[in-house]
CSV table of C-alpha atoms and ligand atoms in Angstrom, one decimal:
chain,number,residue,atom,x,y,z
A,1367,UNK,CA,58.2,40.9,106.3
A,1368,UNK,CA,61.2,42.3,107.3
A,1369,UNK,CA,63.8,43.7,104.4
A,1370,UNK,CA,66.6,41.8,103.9
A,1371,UNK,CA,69.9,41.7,101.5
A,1372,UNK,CA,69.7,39.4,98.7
A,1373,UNK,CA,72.3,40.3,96.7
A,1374,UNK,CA,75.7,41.8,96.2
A,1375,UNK,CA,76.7,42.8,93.0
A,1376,UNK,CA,80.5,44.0,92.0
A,1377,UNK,CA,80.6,45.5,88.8
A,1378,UNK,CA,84.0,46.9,87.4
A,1379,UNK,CA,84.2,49.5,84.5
A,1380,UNK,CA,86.3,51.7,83.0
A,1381,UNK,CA,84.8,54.2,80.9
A,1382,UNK,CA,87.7,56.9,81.5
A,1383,UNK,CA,89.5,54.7,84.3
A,1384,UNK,CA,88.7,51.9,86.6
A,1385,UNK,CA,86.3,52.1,88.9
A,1386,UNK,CA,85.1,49.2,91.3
A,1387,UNK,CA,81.2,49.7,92.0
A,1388,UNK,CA,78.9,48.0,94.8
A,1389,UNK,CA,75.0,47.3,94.5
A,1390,UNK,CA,73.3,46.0,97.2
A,1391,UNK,CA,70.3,44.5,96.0
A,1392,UNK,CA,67.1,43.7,99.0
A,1393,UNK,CA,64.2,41.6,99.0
A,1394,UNK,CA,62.1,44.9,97.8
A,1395,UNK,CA,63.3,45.3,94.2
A,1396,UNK,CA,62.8,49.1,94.1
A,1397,UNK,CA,64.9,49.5,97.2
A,1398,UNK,CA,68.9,48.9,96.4
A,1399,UNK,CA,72.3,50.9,97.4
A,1400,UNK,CA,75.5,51.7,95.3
A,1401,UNK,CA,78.9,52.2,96.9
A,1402,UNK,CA,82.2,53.1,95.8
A,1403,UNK,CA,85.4,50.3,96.1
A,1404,UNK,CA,87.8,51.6,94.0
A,1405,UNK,CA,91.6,51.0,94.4
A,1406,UNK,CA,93.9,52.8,92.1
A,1407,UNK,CA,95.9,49.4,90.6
A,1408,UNK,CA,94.5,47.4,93.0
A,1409,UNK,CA,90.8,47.2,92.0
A,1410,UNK,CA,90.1,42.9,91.1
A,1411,UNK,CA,91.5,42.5,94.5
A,1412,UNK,CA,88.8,44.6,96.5
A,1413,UNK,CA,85.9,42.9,93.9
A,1414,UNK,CA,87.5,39.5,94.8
A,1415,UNK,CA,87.1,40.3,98.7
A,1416,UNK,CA,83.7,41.4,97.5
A,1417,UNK,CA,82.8,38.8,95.8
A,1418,UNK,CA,84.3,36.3,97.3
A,1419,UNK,CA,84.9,36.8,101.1
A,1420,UNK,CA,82.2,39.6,102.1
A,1421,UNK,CA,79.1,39.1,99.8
A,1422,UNK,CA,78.3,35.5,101.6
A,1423,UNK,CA,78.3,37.2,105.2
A,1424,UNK,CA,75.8,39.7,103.6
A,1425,UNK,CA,73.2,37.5,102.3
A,1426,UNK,CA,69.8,37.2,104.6
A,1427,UNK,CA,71.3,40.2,106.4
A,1428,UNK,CA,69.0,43.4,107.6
A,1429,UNK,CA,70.2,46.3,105.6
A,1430,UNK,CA,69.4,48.6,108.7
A,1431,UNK,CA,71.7,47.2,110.9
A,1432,UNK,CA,74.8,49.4,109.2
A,1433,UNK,CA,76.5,49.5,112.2
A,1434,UNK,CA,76.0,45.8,113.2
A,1435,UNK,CA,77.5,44.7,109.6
A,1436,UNK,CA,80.3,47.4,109.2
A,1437,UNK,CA,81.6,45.7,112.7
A,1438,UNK,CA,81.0,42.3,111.8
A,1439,UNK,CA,83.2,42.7,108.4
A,1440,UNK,CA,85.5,44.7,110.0
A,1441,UNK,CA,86.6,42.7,112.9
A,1442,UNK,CA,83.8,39.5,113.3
A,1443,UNK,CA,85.8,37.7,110.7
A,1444,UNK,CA,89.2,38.4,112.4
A,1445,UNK,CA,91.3,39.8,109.8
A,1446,UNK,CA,91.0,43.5,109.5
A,1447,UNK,CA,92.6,46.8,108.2
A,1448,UNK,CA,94.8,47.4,105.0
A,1449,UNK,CA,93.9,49.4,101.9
A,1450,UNK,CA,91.9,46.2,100.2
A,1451,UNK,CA,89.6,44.9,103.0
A,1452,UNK,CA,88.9,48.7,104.0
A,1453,UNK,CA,87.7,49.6,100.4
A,1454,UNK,CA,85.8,46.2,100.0
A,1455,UNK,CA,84.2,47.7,103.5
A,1456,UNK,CA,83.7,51.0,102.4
A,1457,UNK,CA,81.2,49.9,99.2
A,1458,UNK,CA,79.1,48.1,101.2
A,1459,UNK,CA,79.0,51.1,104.0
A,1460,UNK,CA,77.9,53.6,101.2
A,1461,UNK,CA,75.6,51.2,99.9
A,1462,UNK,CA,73.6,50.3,102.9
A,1463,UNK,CA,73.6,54.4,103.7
A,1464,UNK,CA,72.5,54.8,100.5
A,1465,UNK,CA,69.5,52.5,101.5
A,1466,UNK,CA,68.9,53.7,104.8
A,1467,UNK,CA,68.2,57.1,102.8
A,1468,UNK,CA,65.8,56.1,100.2
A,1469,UNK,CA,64.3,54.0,102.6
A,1470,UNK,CA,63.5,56.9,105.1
A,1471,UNK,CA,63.0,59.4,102.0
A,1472,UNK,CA,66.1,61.5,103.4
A,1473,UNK,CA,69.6,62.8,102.0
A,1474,UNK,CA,72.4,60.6,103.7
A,1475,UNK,CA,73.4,64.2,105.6
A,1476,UNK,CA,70.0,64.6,107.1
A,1477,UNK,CA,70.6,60.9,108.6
A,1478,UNK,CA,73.5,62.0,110.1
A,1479,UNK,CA,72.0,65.1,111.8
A,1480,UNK,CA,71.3,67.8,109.6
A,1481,UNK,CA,73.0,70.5,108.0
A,1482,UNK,CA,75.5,72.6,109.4
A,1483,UNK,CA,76.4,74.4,106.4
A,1484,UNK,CA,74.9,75.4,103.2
A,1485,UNK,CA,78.0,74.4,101.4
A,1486,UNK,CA,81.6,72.3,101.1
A,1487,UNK,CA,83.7,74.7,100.7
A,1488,UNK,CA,85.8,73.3,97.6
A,1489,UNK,CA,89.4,73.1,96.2
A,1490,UNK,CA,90.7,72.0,93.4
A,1491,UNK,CA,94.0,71.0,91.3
A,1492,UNK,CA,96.3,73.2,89.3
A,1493,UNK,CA,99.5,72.6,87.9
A,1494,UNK,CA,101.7,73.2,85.1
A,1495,UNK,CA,105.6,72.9,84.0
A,1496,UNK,CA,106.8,75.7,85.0
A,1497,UNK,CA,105.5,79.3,86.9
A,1498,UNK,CA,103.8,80.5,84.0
A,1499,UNK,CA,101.3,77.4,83.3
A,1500,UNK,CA,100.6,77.0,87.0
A,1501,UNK,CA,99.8,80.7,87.0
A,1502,UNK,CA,97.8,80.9,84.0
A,1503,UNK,CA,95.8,77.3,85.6
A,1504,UNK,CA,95.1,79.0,88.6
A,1505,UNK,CA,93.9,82.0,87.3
A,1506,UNK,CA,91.3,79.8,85.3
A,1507,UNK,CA,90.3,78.2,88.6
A,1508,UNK,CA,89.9,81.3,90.2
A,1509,UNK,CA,87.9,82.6,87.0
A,1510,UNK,CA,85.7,79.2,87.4
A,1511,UNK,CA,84.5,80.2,91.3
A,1512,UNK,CA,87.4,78.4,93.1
A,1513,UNK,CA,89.0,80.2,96.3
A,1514,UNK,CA,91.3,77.4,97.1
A,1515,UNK,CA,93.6,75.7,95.0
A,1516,UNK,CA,95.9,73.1,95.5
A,1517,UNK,CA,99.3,73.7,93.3
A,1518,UNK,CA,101.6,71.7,92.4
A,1519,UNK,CA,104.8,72.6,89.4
A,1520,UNK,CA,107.5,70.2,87.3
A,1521,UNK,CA,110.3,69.6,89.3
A,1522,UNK,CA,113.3,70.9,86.3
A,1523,UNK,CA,115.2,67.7,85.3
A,1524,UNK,CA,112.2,65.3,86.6
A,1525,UNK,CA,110.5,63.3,84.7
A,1526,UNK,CA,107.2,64.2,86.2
A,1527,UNK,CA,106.4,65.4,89.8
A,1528,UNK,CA,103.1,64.4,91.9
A,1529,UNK,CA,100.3,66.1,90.1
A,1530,UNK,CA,102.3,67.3,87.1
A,1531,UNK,CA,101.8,65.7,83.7
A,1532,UNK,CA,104.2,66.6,81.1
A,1533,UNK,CA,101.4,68.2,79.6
A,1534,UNK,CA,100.8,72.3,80.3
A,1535,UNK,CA,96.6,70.3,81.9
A,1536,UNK,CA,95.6,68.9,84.6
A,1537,UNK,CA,96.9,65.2,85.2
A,1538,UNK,CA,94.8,62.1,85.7
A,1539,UNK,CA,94.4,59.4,82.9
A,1540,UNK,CA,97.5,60.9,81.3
A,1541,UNK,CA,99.1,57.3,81.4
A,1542,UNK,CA,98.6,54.3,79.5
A,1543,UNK,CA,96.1,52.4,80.6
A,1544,UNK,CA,97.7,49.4,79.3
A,1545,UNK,CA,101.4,50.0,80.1
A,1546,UNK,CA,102.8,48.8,82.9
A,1547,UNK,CA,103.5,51.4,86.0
A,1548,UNK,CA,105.0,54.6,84.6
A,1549,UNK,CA,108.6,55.3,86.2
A,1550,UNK,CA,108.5,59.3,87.9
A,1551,UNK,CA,112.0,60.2,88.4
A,1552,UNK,CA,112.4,62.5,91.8
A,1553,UNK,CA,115.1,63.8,93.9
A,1554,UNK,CA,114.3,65.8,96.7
A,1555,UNK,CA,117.0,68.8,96.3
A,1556,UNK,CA,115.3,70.4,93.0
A,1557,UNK,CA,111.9,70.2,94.7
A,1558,UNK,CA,112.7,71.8,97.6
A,1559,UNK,CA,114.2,74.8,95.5
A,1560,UNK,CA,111.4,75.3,93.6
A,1561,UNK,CA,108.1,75.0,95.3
A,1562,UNK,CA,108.9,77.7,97.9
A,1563,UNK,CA,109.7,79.7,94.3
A,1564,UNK,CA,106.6,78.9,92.9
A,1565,UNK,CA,104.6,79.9,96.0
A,1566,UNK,CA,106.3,83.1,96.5
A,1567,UNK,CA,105.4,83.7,92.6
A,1568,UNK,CA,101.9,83.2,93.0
A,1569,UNK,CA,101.6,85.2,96.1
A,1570,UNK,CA,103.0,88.0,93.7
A,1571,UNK,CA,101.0,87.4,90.9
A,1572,UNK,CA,97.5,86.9,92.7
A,1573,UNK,CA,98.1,88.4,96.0
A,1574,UNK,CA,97.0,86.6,99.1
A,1575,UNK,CA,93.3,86.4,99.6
A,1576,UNK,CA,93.1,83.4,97.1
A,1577,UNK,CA,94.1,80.0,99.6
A,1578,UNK,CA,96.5,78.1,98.3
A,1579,UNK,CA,97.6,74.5,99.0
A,1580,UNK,CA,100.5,72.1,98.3
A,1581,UNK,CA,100.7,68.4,98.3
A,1582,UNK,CA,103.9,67.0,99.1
A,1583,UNK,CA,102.7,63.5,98.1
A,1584,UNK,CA,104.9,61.7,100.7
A,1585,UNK,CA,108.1,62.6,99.1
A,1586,UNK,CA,110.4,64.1,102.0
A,1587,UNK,CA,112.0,62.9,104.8
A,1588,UNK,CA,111.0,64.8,107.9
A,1589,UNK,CA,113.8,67.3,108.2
A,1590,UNK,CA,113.3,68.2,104.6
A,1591,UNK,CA,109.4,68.4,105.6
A,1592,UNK,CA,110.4,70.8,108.2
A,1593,UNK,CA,112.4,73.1,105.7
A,1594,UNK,CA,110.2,73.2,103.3
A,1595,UNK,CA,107.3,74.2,105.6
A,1596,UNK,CA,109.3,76.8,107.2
A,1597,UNK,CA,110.2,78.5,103.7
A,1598,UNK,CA,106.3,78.4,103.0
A,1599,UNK,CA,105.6,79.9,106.4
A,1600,UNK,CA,105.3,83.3,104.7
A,1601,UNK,CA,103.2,82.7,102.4
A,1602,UNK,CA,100.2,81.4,104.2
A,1603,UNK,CA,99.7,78.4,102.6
A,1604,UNK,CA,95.8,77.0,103.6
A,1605,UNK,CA,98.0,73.8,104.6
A,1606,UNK,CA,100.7,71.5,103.3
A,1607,UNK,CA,99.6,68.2,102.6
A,1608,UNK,CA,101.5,64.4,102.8
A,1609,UNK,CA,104.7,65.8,104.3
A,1610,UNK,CA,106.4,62.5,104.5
A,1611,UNK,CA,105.1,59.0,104.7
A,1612,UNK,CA,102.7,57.5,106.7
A,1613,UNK,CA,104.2,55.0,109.1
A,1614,UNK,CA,105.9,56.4,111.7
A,1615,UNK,CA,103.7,59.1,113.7
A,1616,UNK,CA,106.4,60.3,115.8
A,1617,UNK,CA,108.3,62.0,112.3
A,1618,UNK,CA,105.2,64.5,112.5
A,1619,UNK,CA,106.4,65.5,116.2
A,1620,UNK,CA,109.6,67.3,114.6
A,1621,UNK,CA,108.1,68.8,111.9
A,1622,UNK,CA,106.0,70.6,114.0
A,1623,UNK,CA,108.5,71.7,116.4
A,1624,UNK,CA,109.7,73.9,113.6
A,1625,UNK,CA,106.6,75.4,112.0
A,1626,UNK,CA,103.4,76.6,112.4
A,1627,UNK,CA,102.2,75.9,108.8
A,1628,UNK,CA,98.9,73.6,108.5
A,1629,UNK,CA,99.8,70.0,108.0
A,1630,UNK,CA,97.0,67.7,106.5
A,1631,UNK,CA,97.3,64.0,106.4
A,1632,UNK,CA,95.1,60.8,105.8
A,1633,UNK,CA,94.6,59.9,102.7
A,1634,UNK,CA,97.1,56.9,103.3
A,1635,UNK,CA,95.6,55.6,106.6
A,1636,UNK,CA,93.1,52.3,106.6
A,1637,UNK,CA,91.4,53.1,110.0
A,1638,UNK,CA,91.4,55.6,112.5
A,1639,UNK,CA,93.8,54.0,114.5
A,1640,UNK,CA,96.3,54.6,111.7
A,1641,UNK,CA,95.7,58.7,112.7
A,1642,UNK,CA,94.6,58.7,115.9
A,1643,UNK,CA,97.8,59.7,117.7
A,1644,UNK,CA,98.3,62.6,115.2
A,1645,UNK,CA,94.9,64.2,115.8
A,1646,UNK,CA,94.8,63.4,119.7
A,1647,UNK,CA,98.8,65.2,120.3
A,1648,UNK,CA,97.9,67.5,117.7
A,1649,UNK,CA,100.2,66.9,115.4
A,1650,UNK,CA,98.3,67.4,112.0
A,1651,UNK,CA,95.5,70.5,111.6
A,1652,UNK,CA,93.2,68.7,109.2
A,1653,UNK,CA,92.8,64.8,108.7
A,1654,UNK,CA,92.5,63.9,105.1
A,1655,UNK,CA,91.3,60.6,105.2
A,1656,UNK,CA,89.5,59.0,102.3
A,1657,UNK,CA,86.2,57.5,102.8
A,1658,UNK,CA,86.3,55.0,100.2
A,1659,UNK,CA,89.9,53.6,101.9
A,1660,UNK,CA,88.9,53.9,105.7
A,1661,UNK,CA,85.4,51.8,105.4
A,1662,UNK,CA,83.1,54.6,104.2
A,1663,UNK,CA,81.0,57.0,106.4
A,1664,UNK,CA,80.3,54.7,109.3
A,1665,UNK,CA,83.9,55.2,110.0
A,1666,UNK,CA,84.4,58.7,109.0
A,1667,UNK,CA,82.0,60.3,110.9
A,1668,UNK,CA,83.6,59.1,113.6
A,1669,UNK,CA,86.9,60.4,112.5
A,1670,UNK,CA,85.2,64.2,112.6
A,1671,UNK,CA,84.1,63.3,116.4
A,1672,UNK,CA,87.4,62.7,117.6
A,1673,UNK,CA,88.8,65.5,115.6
A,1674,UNK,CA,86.6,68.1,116.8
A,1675,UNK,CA,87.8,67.7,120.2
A,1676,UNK,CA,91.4,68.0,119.5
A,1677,UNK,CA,90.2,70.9,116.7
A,1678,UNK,CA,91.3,69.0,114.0
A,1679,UNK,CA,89.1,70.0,111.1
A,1680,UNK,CA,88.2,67.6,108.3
A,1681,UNK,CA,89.6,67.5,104.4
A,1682,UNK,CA,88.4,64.3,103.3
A,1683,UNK,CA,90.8,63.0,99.9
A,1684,UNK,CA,88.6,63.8,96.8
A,1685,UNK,CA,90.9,62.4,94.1
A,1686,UNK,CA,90.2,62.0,90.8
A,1687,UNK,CA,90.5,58.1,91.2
A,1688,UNK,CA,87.7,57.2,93.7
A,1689,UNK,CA,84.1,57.2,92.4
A,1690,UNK,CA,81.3,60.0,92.5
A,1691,UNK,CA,79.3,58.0,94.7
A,1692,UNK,CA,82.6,58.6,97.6
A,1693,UNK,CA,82.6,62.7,96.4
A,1694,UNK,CA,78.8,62.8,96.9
A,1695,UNK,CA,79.7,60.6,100.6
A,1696,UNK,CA,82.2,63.4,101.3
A,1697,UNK,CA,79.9,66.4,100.9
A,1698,UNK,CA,77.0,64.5,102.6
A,1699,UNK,CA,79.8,63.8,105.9
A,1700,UNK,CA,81.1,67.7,105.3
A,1701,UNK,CA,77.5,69.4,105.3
A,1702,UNK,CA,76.6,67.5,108.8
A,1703,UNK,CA,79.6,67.8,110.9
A,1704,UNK,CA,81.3,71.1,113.2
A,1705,UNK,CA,84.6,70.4,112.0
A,1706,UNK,CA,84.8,70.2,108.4
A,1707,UNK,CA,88.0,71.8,106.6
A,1708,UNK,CA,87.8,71.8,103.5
A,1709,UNK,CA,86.7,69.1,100.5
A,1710,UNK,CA,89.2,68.2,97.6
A,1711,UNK,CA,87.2,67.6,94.2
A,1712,UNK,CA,87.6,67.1,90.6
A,1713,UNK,CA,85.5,66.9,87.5
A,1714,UNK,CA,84.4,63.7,86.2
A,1715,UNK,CA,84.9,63.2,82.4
A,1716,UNK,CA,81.4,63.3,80.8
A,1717,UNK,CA,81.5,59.7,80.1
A,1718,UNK,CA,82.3,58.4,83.8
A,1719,UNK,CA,79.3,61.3,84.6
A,1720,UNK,CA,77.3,59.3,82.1
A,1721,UNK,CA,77.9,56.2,83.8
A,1722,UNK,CA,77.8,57.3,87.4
A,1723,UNK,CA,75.3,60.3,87.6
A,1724,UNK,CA,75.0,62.2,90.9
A,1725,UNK,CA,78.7,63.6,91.6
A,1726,UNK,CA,78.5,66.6,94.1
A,1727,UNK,CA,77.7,70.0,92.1
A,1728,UNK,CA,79.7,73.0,92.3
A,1729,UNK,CA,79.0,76.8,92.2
A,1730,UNK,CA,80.9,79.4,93.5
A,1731,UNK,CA,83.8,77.9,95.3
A,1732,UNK,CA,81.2,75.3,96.9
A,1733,UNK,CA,80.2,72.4,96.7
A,1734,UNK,CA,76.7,70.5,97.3
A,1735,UNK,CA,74.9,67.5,96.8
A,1736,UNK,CA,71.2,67.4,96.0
A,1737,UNK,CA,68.3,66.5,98.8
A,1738,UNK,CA,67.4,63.1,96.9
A,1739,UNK,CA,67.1,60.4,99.0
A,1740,UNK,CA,70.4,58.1,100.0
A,1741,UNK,CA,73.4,59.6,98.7
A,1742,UNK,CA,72.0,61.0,95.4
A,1743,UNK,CA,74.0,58.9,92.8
A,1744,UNK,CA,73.2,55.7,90.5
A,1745,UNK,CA,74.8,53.6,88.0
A,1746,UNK,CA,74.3,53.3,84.5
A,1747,UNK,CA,74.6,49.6,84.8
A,1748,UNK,CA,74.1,48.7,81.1
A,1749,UNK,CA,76.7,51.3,79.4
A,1750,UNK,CA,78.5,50.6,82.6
A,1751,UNK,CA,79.0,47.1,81.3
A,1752,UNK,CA,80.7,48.1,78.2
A,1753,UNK,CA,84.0,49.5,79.4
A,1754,UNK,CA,85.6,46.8,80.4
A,1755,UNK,CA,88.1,46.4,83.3
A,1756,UNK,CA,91.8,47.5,81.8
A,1757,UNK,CA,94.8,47.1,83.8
A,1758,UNK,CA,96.4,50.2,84.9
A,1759,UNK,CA,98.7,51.0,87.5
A,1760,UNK,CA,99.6,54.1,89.6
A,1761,UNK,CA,103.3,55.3,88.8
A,1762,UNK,CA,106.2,54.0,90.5
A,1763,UNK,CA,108.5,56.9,92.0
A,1764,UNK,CA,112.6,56.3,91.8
A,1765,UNK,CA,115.2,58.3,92.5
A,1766,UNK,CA,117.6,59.4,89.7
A,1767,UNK,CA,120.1,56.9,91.4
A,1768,UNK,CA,117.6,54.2,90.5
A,1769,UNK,CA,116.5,53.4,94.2
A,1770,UNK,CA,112.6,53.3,94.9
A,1771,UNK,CA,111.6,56.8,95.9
A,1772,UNK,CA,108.8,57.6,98.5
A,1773,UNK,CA,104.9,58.5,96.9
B,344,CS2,C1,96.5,62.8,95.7
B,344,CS2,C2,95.8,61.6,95.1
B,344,CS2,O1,94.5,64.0,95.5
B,344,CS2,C3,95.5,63.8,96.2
B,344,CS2,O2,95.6,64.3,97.3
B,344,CS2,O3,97.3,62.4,96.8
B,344,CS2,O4,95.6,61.9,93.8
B,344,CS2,C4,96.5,60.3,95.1
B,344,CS2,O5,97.8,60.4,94.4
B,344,CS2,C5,95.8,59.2,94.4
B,344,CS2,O6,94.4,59.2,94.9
B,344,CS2,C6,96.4,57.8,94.7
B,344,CS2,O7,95.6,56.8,94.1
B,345,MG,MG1,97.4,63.8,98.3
């Protein structure tokens, strides 16, 4: 009798944070999938897609047939694309990998042909409010087995700046999760003063064999992109991610015409359509897209393929607001492809570890999944159930004039 899908289950928790989780269920009981569908502030309307819109088209279904049902909900149903219906596709893409590889006894990257590496190489976030903290954070990185580090320093007069909580840690969860959207003041003048400062400050301080890596978070217009990269020219940065915002791919065209720093984008983009004339005129050196936001690693993989030709390397968006079951998806896609970059990551709080076992594990600057079967993570399903869903938004950037800023 041949397996089939009998259930889809959409469970949202929030034992640190929200976190929208897909399990598969087939008509073998011991044989299920979890995926990742989280979206920051947007997370009951990906499980209402789920629930409401893609679960029925799943029902009866072979699980095997990944590609057959990635296309179906993609484009079979007509409407396609956007940040919601692309996460709702993403869970049930990890899922049914996550299937495919208990089912054939093999880790997810030894589906997709092996390994070409024995490791991610890894970077991670560092940040403070001023030179000092930044310093001190990434020496502490550095300390931990990172050699790439992504910084990022309070804009003076700001009331936070991409990355930067107002406290001398690392950011994530540092806002309400009750509150409405948190209001980030930015201009662009003091932040273009200081992060070329800050760079030329840690060159000094650590010298230059440790890469280092900036994340403009969308916040520049293109010329501003362009002067900021050529000030960082000097100081070798690894790349120089988000330089301005995601819509029109022909901005990218003069920011490279002035500089010959790395530019990584994608974490903003739905499908590959939404990069593909960046990676095929060369106009970005890594694509960042995130698997849980572009339909999981169906699609992904074929983002490295197209890359590869153009040598665009991979960096895949590891954020600290996606699940572990999308970190373990990105080291499985990194360990099996020619192009990887490199793989952004984070620690999970021990209590979103405790609900979601099976994040990627790091030593020495690298990171690794194990060789269990599927994609090597689970869900506590019970302890799961008691963090309930709480509203939380990502913050809302203006400028000091009060006018909506760009993030
Ligand atoms: C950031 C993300 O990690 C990054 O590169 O751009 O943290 C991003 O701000 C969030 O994932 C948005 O939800
Ligand atoms: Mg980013």
């Amino acid at each position: 009798m041949a397996l089939t899908i009998t259930n889809v289950k959409v469970l949202v928790t929030c034992p640190d944070r929200n976190y929208v989780l897909v399990k598969i269920e087939t008509s073998d009981p011991g044989v299920y999938g979890w995926g990742d569908a989280t979206l920051n502030g947007r997370e009951l309307a990906v499980a209402a897609a789920l629930e409401q819109h893609i679960a029925p088209l799943l029902i009866g279904r072979d699980p095997d047939r990944i590609e057959d049902l990635w296309q179906m909900i993609y484009r079979g149903t007509y409407w396609r694309g956007g940040p919601v219906l692309m996460t709702a596709l993403a869970g049930v893409d990890l899922a049914l990998w996550d299937i495919k590889g208990k089912r054939a006894g093999m880790p997810v990257y030894s589906l997709l042909g092996g390994r070409t590496r024995d490791g991610a190489l890894a970077y991670t976030h560092c940040s403070g409010r001023d030179f000092a903290e930044v310093e001190d954070s990434v020496r502490a990185a550095m300390a931990r087995g990172f050699k790439a580090i992504r910084v990022q320093v309070l804009v003076p007069g700001m009331s936070g700046t991409y990355g930067v909580s107002n406290q001398p840690a690392e950011r994530y969860s540092s806002f309400d999760m009750e509150a409405l959207p948190l209001v980030e003041r930015f201009e662009p003048s003091p932040y273009l003063r200081v992060i070329p400062k800050l760079v030329e400050h840690l060159r000094v301080a650590l010298g230059d064999e440790i890469e280092l890596l900036h994340d403009v978070h969308e916040r520049l217009t293109p010329i501003q992109a362009a002067r900021l990269a050529k000030e960082l020219e000097a100081y070798h940065l690894f790349f120089l991610e988000d330089p301005i915002r995601p819509e029109n791919k022909e901005s990218f065209r003069l920011i490279r015409q002035h500089t010959t720093i790395p530019i990584a984008m994608g974490e903003l983009f739905h499908t590959r359509w939404d990069g593909l004339p960046l990676i095929t005129e060369q106009l970005i050196d890594f694509i960042r897209c995130d698997l849980g936001h572009i339909g999981g690693i169906s699609e992904a993989r074929k983002i490295a393929a197209i890359a590869e030709s153009f040598y665009v390397q991979t960096a895949w968006h590891g954020p600290g607001d996606i699940a572990p079951m999308t970190h373990a998806a990105n080291v499985h896609v990194d360990l099996s492809i020619a192009n990887f970059g490199i793989q952004e990551m984070v620690f999970f709080p021990e209590v979103a570890q405790e609900v979601m076992p099976g994040a990627p594990t790091f030593a020495d600057g690298y990171l690794n999944v194990t060789d269990a079967p599927g994609l090597g993570t689970d869900v506590n399903e019970a302890l799961a159930a008691t963090y309930p869903y709480k509203r939380a938004y990502l913050p809302v950037v203006r400028r000091v004039d009060g006018s909506v800023g760009d993030w």
